[in-house]
Short mmCIF file of C-alpha atoms in Angstrom, two decimals:
data_model
loop_
_atom_site.label_atom_id
_atom_site.label_comp_id
_atom_site.label_asym_id
_atom_site.label_seq_id
_atom_site.Cartn_x
_atom_site.Cartn_y
_atom_site.Cartn_z
CA MET A 10 -27.09 6.04 -8.84
CA VAL A 11 -24.42 3.40 -9.48
CA GLY A 12 -21.83 6.17 -9.83
CA VAL A 13 -22.78 7.52 -6.39
CA GLU A 14 -22.58 4.07 -4.83
CA GLN A 15 -19.23 3.43 -6.50
CA SER A 16 -17.92 6.73 -5.09
CA ILE A 17 -19.15 5.81 -1.60
CA PHE A 18 -17.50 2.39 -1.67
CA SER A 19 -14.32 3.93 -3.08
CA ILE A 20 -14.22 6.26 -0.07
CA ILE A 21 -14.80 3.28 2.24
CA LEU A 22 -11.96 1.38 0.58
CA ASN A 23 -9.64 4.35 0.98
CA VAL A 24 -10.53 4.66 4.68
CA GLU A 25 -9.95 0.92 5.19
CA PHE A 26 -6.65 1.25 3.33
CA ILE A 27 -5.47 4.04 5.66
CA MET A 28 -6.74 2.32 8.84
CA GLY A 29 -5.17 -0.99 7.83
CA ASN A 30 -1.79 0.58 7.22
CA LEU A 31 -1.95 2.48 10.51
CA GLY A 32 -3.00 -0.56 12.57
CA ASN A 33 -0.53 -3.02 11.11
CA GLY A 34 2.21 -0.40 10.98
CA PHE A 35 1.63 0.33 14.68
CA ILE A 36 2.04 -3.38 15.58
CA ALA A 37 5.24 -3.70 13.56
CA LEU A 38 6.69 -0.44 14.90
CA VAL A 39 5.97 -1.15 18.58
CA ASN A 40 7.40 -4.68 18.43
CA CYS A 41 10.49 -3.56 16.49
CA VAL A 42 11.19 -0.74 18.96
CA ASP A 43 10.75 -3.14 21.87
CA TRP A 44 13.05 -5.62 20.12
CA VAL A 45 15.77 -2.98 19.76
CA LYS A 46 15.43 -1.91 23.40
CA ARG A 47 15.40 -5.39 24.97
CA ARG A 48 17.70 -7.08 22.42
CA LYS A 49 15.24 -9.98 22.21
CA ILE A 50 11.75 -10.70 20.92
CA SER A 51 9.22 -13.31 22.01
CA SER A 52 7.68 -15.90 19.69
CA VAL A 53 4.26 -14.26 19.70
CA ASP A 54 5.80 -10.85 18.90
CA GLN A 55 7.70 -12.42 16.01
CA ILE A 56 4.45 -13.80 14.60
CA LEU A 57 2.59 -10.51 15.14
CA THR A 58 5.34 -8.42 13.54
CA THR A 59 5.69 -10.65 10.49
CA LEU A 60 1.91 -10.88 10.15
CA ALA A 61 1.60 -7.06 10.28
CA LEU A 62 4.25 -6.59 7.58
CA PHE A 63 2.62 -9.12 5.23
CA ARG A 64 -0.77 -7.52 5.79
CA ILE A 65 0.58 -4.10 4.88
CA GLY A 66 1.80 -5.67 1.62
CA PHE A 67 -1.58 -7.36 1.15
CA ILE A 68 -3.48 -4.09 1.62
CA TRP A 69 -1.25 -2.34 -0.94
CA ILE A 70 -1.71 -5.14 -3.50
CA PHE A 71 -5.46 -5.05 -2.91
CA PHE A 72 -5.46 -1.27 -3.31
CA LEU A 73 -3.52 -1.49 -6.57
CA ASP A 74 -5.83 -4.24 -7.84
CA TRP A 75 -8.74 -1.87 -7.30
CA TRP A 76 -7.33 1.35 -8.77
CA VAL A 77 -4.87 0.33 -11.51
CA PRO A 78 -7.53 -1.28 -13.80
CA VAL A 79 -9.60 1.90 -13.40
CA LEU A 80 -6.76 4.35 -14.11
CA TYR A 81 -4.69 2.21 -16.53
CA PRO A 82 -6.99 -0.48 -18.01
CA THR A 83 -4.58 -1.51 -20.80
CA LEU A 84 -1.73 -2.09 -18.33
CA TRP A 85 -3.64 -4.94 -16.65
CA THR A 86 -3.91 -6.93 -19.88
CA THR A 87 -0.15 -7.43 -20.28
CA GLY A 88 1.08 -10.87 -19.31
CA THR A 89 4.06 -9.72 -17.27
CA ILE A 90 2.07 -7.30 -15.10
CA MET A 91 -0.73 -9.82 -14.61
CA ARG A 92 1.73 -12.54 -13.59
CA ILE A 93 3.58 -10.25 -11.14
CA ILE A 94 0.39 -8.99 -9.51
CA TYR A 95 -1.36 -12.34 -9.13
CA ILE A 96 1.68 -14.26 -7.91
CA THR A 97 2.65 -11.48 -5.49
CA TYR A 98 -0.92 -11.36 -4.21
CA THR A 99 -0.96 -15.15 -3.79
CA VAL A 100 2.30 -15.20 -1.81
CA ILE A 101 1.32 -12.31 0.49
CA ASN A 102 -2.21 -13.62 1.01
CA HIS A 103 -0.82 -17.10 1.81
CA PHE A 104 1.56 -15.91 4.52
CA SER A 105 -0.96 -13.43 5.90
CA ILE A 106 -3.48 -16.21 6.47
CA TRP A 107 -1.06 -18.88 7.63
CA LEU A 108 0.68 -16.55 10.11
CA ALA A 109 -2.73 -15.71 11.61
CA THR A 110 -3.46 -19.44 11.76
CA SER A 111 -0.08 -20.01 13.45
CA LEU A 112 -1.09 -17.41 16.03
CA SER A 113 -4.23 -19.44 16.79
CA ILE A 114 -2.11 -22.59 17.14
CA TYR A 115 0.28 -20.74 19.47
CA TYR A 116 -2.55 -19.56 21.75
CA PHE A 117 -4.02 -23.05 21.78
CA LEU A 118 -0.77 -24.79 22.75
CA LYS A 119 0.12 -22.19 25.37
CA ILE A 120 -3.29 -21.88 27.05
CA ALA A 121 -5.16 -25.16 26.57
CA ASN A 122 -4.85 -27.73 29.32
CA PHE A 123 -4.80 -31.38 28.24
CA SER A 124 -3.02 -34.29 29.88
CA ASN A 125 -2.43 -36.08 26.57
CA SER A 126 1.27 -36.91 26.04
CA VAL A 127 1.18 -35.76 22.40
CA PHE A 128 -0.27 -32.39 23.40
CA LEU A 129 2.32 -31.94 26.16
CA TYR A 130 5.10 -32.72 23.69
CA LEU A 131 3.72 -30.21 21.18
CA ARG A 132 3.38 -27.58 23.89
CA TRP A 133 7.00 -28.09 24.89
CA ARG A 134 8.06 -27.72 21.22
CA VAL A 135 5.69 -24.89 20.31
CA LYS A 136 8.31 -22.99 18.29
CA THR A 137 9.06 -26.11 16.26
CA VAL A 138 5.33 -26.69 15.70
CA ILE A 139 4.88 -23.17 14.33
CA SER A 140 7.97 -23.48 12.12
CA VAL A 141 6.88 -26.87 10.74
CA THR A 142 3.36 -25.56 10.11
CA LEU A 143 4.68 -22.65 8.05
CA ILE A 144 7.16 -24.86 6.18
CA MET A 145 4.46 -27.42 5.32
CA SER A 146 2.19 -24.62 4.12
CA LEU A 147 4.83 -23.84 1.47
CA LEU A 148 3.69 -26.97 -0.39
CA LEU A 149 0.22 -25.48 -0.76
CA LEU A 150 1.78 -22.18 -1.84
CA PHE A 151 3.84 -23.97 -4.49
CA LEU A 152 0.76 -25.79 -5.85
CA ASN A 153 -1.22 -22.56 -5.87
CA ILE A 154 1.50 -20.67 -7.77
CA VAL A 155 1.86 -23.49 -10.32
CA PHE A 156 -1.90 -23.51 -10.86
CA ILE A 157 -2.09 -19.72 -11.29
CA ASN A 158 0.94 -19.72 -13.59
CA THR A 159 -0.74 -22.32 -15.78
CA LEU A 160 -3.92 -20.27 -15.98
CA ILE A 161 -2.00 -17.14 -16.89
CA ASP A 162 -0.10 -19.06 -19.57
CA PHE A 163 -3.41 -20.14 -21.09
CA TRP A 164 -4.67 -16.58 -20.97
CA VAL A 165 -1.76 -14.49 -22.20
CA ASP A 166 0.63 -16.89 -23.92
CA GLY A 167 1.17 -15.41 -27.37
CA CYS A 168 3.71 -18.01 -28.47
CA ASN A 169 1.11 -20.52 -29.62
CA GLY A 170 0.22 -18.64 -32.79
CA PHE A 171 3.94 -18.17 -33.51
CA ILE A 172 4.56 -21.92 -33.18
CA VAL A 173 1.71 -22.74 -35.55
CA VAL A 174 2.88 -20.21 -38.18
CA VAL A 175 6.55 -21.27 -38.05
CA ASN A 176 5.81 -25.00 -38.23
CA CYS A 177 3.25 -24.60 -41.02
CA MET A 178 5.65 -22.43 -43.08
CA ASP A 179 8.40 -24.99 -42.59
CA TRP A 180 5.99 -27.77 -43.57
CA ILE A 181 5.11 -25.95 -46.81
CA LYS A 182 8.77 -25.35 -47.70
CA ARG A 183 10.10 -28.82 -46.87
CA ARG A 184 6.95 -30.78 -47.74
CA LYS A 185 7.36 -32.68 -44.50
CA ILE A 186 7.05 -32.18 -40.76
CA THR A 187 8.69 -34.03 -37.89
CA SER A 188 6.79 -35.79 -35.13
CA VAL A 189 7.91 -33.23 -32.56
CA GLU A 190 6.71 -30.36 -34.75
CA GLN A 191 3.37 -32.15 -35.24
CA ILE A 192 2.92 -32.45 -31.47
CA LEU A 193 3.91 -28.81 -30.85
CA THR A 194 1.59 -27.56 -33.57
CA ALA A 195 -1.35 -29.62 -32.32
CA LEU A 196 -0.72 -28.51 -28.74
CA ALA A 197 -0.50 -24.86 -29.78
CA ILE A 198 -3.73 -25.08 -31.81
CA SER A 199 -5.54 -26.72 -28.90
CA ARG A 200 -4.32 -24.04 -26.50
CA ILE A 201 -5.41 -21.30 -28.92
CA GLY A 202 -8.85 -22.92 -28.91
CA VAL A 203 -8.95 -22.81 -25.14
CA LEU A 204 -7.83 -19.16 -25.16
CA CYS A 205 -10.50 -18.19 -27.65
CA SER A 206 -13.21 -19.95 -25.65
CA TRP A 207 -12.22 -18.17 -22.45
CA ASN A 208 -12.86 -14.60 -21.45
CA TYR A 209 -11.41 -12.56 -18.61
CA VAL A 210 -14.44 -13.11 -16.37
CA GLN A 211 -14.02 -16.89 -16.51
CA PHE A 212 -10.28 -16.55 -15.91
CA TYR A 213 -10.81 -14.29 -12.89
CA LYS A 214 -13.50 -16.58 -11.45
CA VAL A 215 -11.20 -19.61 -11.63
CA ILE A 216 -8.43 -17.62 -9.89
CA LEU A 217 -10.82 -16.60 -7.11
CA PHE A 218 -12.19 -20.12 -6.69
CA ALA A 219 -8.67 -21.59 -6.52
CA ASN A 220 -7.65 -19.07 -3.83
CA SER A 221 -10.83 -19.88 -1.89
CA MET A 222 -10.04 -23.59 -1.89
CA PHE A 223 -6.45 -23.06 -0.77
CA MET A 224 -7.71 -20.78 2.04
CA PHE A 225 -10.06 -23.48 3.30
CA VAL A 226 -7.17 -25.47 4.83
CA PRO A 227 -5.94 -22.81 7.30
CA PHE A 228 -9.55 -21.93 8.10
CA THR A 229 -10.17 -25.56 9.10
CA VAL A 230 -7.03 -25.57 11.27
CA SER A 231 -8.12 -22.36 13.05
CA LEU A 232 -11.61 -23.76 13.57
CA ALA A 233 -10.11 -26.94 15.08
CA THR A 234 -8.01 -24.90 17.56
CA PHE A 235 -11.13 -22.94 18.51
CA LEU A 236 -13.13 -26.11 19.23
CA LEU A 237 -10.25 -27.63 21.21
CA LEU A 238 -9.97 -24.44 23.29
CA ILE A 239 -13.67 -24.69 24.12
CA ILE A 240 -13.21 -28.33 25.20
CA SER A 241 -10.20 -27.36 27.31
CA LEU A 242 -12.16 -24.53 28.98
CA TRP A 243 -15.11 -26.85 29.67
CA LYS A 244 -12.83 -29.45 31.30
CA HIS A 245 -11.08 -26.77 33.33
CA LEU A 246 -14.37 -25.36 34.65
CA LYS A 247 -15.48 -28.86 35.54
CA ARG A 248 -12.31 -29.41 37.59
CA MET A 249 -12.79 -26.06 39.34
CA GLN A 250 -16.33 -27.05 40.34
CA HIS A 251 -15.07 -30.31 41.85
CA LYS A 252 -12.47 -28.36 43.82
CA ALA A 253 -15.14 -25.86 44.96
CA ARG A 254 -13.22 -22.88 43.55
CA GLY A 255 -14.42 -19.81 41.75
CA SER A 256 -14.72 -20.03 38.01
CA ARG A 257 -12.71 -16.88 37.25
CA ASP A 258 -9.18 -18.03 38.08
CA ALA A 259 -6.11 -17.16 36.00
CA SER A 260 -6.44 -20.16 33.70
CA THR A 261 -10.10 -19.43 32.99
CA THR A 262 -9.31 -15.80 32.22
CA ALA A 263 -6.54 -16.89 29.84
CA HIS A 264 -8.92 -19.32 28.13
CA VAL A 265 -11.58 -16.64 27.70
CA LYS A 266 -9.12 -14.10 26.27
CA ALA A 267 -7.71 -16.66 23.83
CA LEU A 268 -11.22 -17.66 22.77
CA GLN A 269 -12.16 -14.03 22.19
CA THR A 270 -9.10 -13.55 19.99
CA VAL A 271 -9.73 -16.74 18.00
CA ILE A 272 -13.47 -16.03 17.66
CA ALA A 273 -12.78 -12.54 16.29
CA PHE A 274 -10.23 -14.00 13.87
CA LEU A 275 -12.63 -16.73 12.72
CA LEU A 276 -15.51 -14.30 12.19
CA LEU A 277 -13.39 -11.94 10.09
CA TYR A 278 -11.82 -14.91 8.29
CA ALA A 279 -15.28 -16.33 7.53
CA VAL A 280 -16.41 -12.97 6.12
CA TYR A 281 -13.24 -12.84 4.00
CA PHE A 282 -13.74 -16.42 2.80
CA VAL A 283 -17.43 -15.90 1.96
CA SER A 284 -16.58 -12.68 0.09
CA PHE A 285 -14.35 -14.73 -2.22
CA LEU A 286 -17.16 -17.20 -2.90
CA LEU A 287 -19.66 -14.39 -3.50
CA GLN A 288 -17.28 -12.78 -5.95
CA VAL A 289 -16.91 -16.08 -7.82
CA TRP A 290 -20.69 -16.53 -8.14
CA SER A 291 -21.64 -12.94 -8.91
CA PHE A 292 -18.69 -11.52 -10.86
CA GLU A 293 -20.03 -12.30 -14.33
CA LEU A 294 -23.47 -10.77 -13.83
CA LEU A 295 -22.78 -8.06 -11.29
CA GLU A 296 -19.43 -6.56 -12.29
CA LYS A 297 -19.05 -3.08 -10.76
CA SER A 298 -22.56 -3.41 -9.28
CA PRO A 299 -23.25 -2.45 -5.63
CA ILE A 300 -22.93 -6.09 -4.54
CA ILE A 301 -19.48 -6.46 -6.06
CA LEU A 302 -18.44 -3.13 -4.55
CA PHE A 303 -19.72 -4.32 -1.17
CA VAL A 304 -17.73 -7.55 -1.55
CA TRP A 305 -14.55 -5.59 -2.27
CA ALA A 306 -15.13 -3.40 0.79
CA THR A 307 -15.79 -6.49 2.92
CA LYS A 308 -12.64 -8.33 1.83
CA ILE A 309 -10.30 -5.64 3.14
CA VAL A 310 -12.01 -5.62 6.56
CA PHE A 311 -10.12 -8.81 7.48
CA PRO A 312 -6.52 -7.53 7.17
CA SER A 313 -7.46 -4.03 8.37
CA GLY A 314 -9.86 -4.73 11.23
CA HIS A 315 -8.06 -7.78 12.65
CA SER A 316 -4.99 -5.66 13.42
CA TYR A 317 -6.98 -3.56 15.92
CA LEU A 318 -8.39 -6.69 17.55
CA LEU A 319 -4.83 -7.96 17.95
CA ILE A 320 -3.82 -4.62 19.51
CA LEU A 321 -6.68 -4.77 22.02
CA GLY A 322 -5.95 -8.42 22.81
CA ASN A 323 -2.24 -7.87 23.52
CA CYS A 324 -1.37 -6.16 26.83
CA LYS A 325 1.78 -4.40 25.59
CA LEU A 326 0.21 -3.20 22.35
CA ARG A 327 -2.98 -2.11 24.11
CA GLN A 328 -1.12 -0.03 26.70
CA THR A 329 1.06 1.61 24.05
CA PHE A 330 -1.98 2.28 21.87
CA LEU A 331 -3.84 3.93 24.77
CA SER A 332 -0.75 5.99 25.61
CA VAL A 333 -0.54 7.23 22.01
CA LEU A 334 -4.25 8.13 22.03
CA TRP A 335 -3.82 10.00 25.32
CA TRP A 336 -0.79 11.87 23.92
CA LEU A 337 -2.72 12.84 20.78
CA ARG A 338 -5.65 13.99 22.88
CA CYS A 339 -3.40 16.19 25.01
CA ARG A 340 -1.67 17.66 21.96
CA PHE A 341 -5.06 18.38 20.38
CA LYS A 342 -6.26 20.16 23.53
CA ASP A 343 -3.05 22.23 23.71
CA ALA A 344 -3.38 23.24 20.05
CA ARG A 345 -7.02 24.35 20.23
CA PRO A 346 -6.50 27.68 22.12
CA GLU A 347 -3.73 28.66 19.68
CA SER A 348 -6.02 28.24 16.69
CA GLY A 349 -8.64 30.59 18.14
CA PRO A 350 -8.93 34.33 17.41
#
C-alpha cells in the first residue's frame, strides 16, 4: 500500500515539477521578449522575471533532492555534494522568498493611500526600498549559510580523526605535546563525539528548522503589508462614503486586486512554512510515510502554483497567456480532422 501511495505522490511531484517550470518559464519568457521589444523593463517586471528564474532553480533543486537519494543513495553522503546541494538550495530559496516579499512591498507602496510623510517618502523611493530590502536580506542569507556550513562540518568532517591520530603519534615519538596540539586534539575528540551522537535524521531536522526560522522574517513582512493594505482600503472606503461616491472606483479596484494577490501569496507561503514545520516534527517517525510524501508534494505547490496566480493577476501576462491558450486550442482543432481515418 505504501508503494502505491509513494508512486502516486511521485506522479504528483512530477506534474508539479512540469507545471512549475512551464508557469515560471512563461513569466520569464514573456517579460524578456517584451524587454527586447521595448528596450526597457518596469520595476515590477524585473521582480517577476528574477523571481521566476529563481523559482525554476528552486524547483530543479527540490526535484533533485527527491530523486537523487532514491537513485544514487551513496552520492548524497559525500560532504562535497551535500554542501553544494544544501547551500545552493538555501541561496535559491532565500531569493525566491525575498523577491516575492519585495513584490508585496511594491504593491503596498504603489497602491496603499496614507498621508504619513514617511510613507510618501518611501513611495517616492520605491525602487530604493526594494533594493535596500534585498541587500539587507543578504545578512540573513550569510548567517544561514554559516550555520548550515557549520552543521555540515560537524556531520561530514573527516579531518578530526586524522588530527587525533597525527598528534597522538607525535606525542608518543617526542614524549611531549605542545599546547596548540593539545587544544586541537581535544577539539577534534569533542567533535568526533558530537558526530557519533548525531544521525542523519537529527542533522536534517536541524537544517529544516533553521530554514523555517529564517523564512519567518519575510513571512512577517508580507503579513504586515497585507494588514496595512486592509487598513488603507478601509480608510479609502470611509472617505468615499463621506463623499457620497460609489465604492468601486479605480483606487478600490486596485486595492482589491493587490489584496487578492497578497492573500494568495500568504496562503501558499503559510502552507509552505507549515510543511517545513511538519517535516521537522514528523521526519524521524514517518520517513517515506504517506504524511511525509504529502508534505513533499505540498512544499512544491508554493513555487509552482504561485506563478499561475501571478500570471492571472498581471494584465500583460494574463492576456498573453489567454492568447497562447487560444492559439493551442485552434491548432488542436485544426489537427483533429487530419488524425482521423
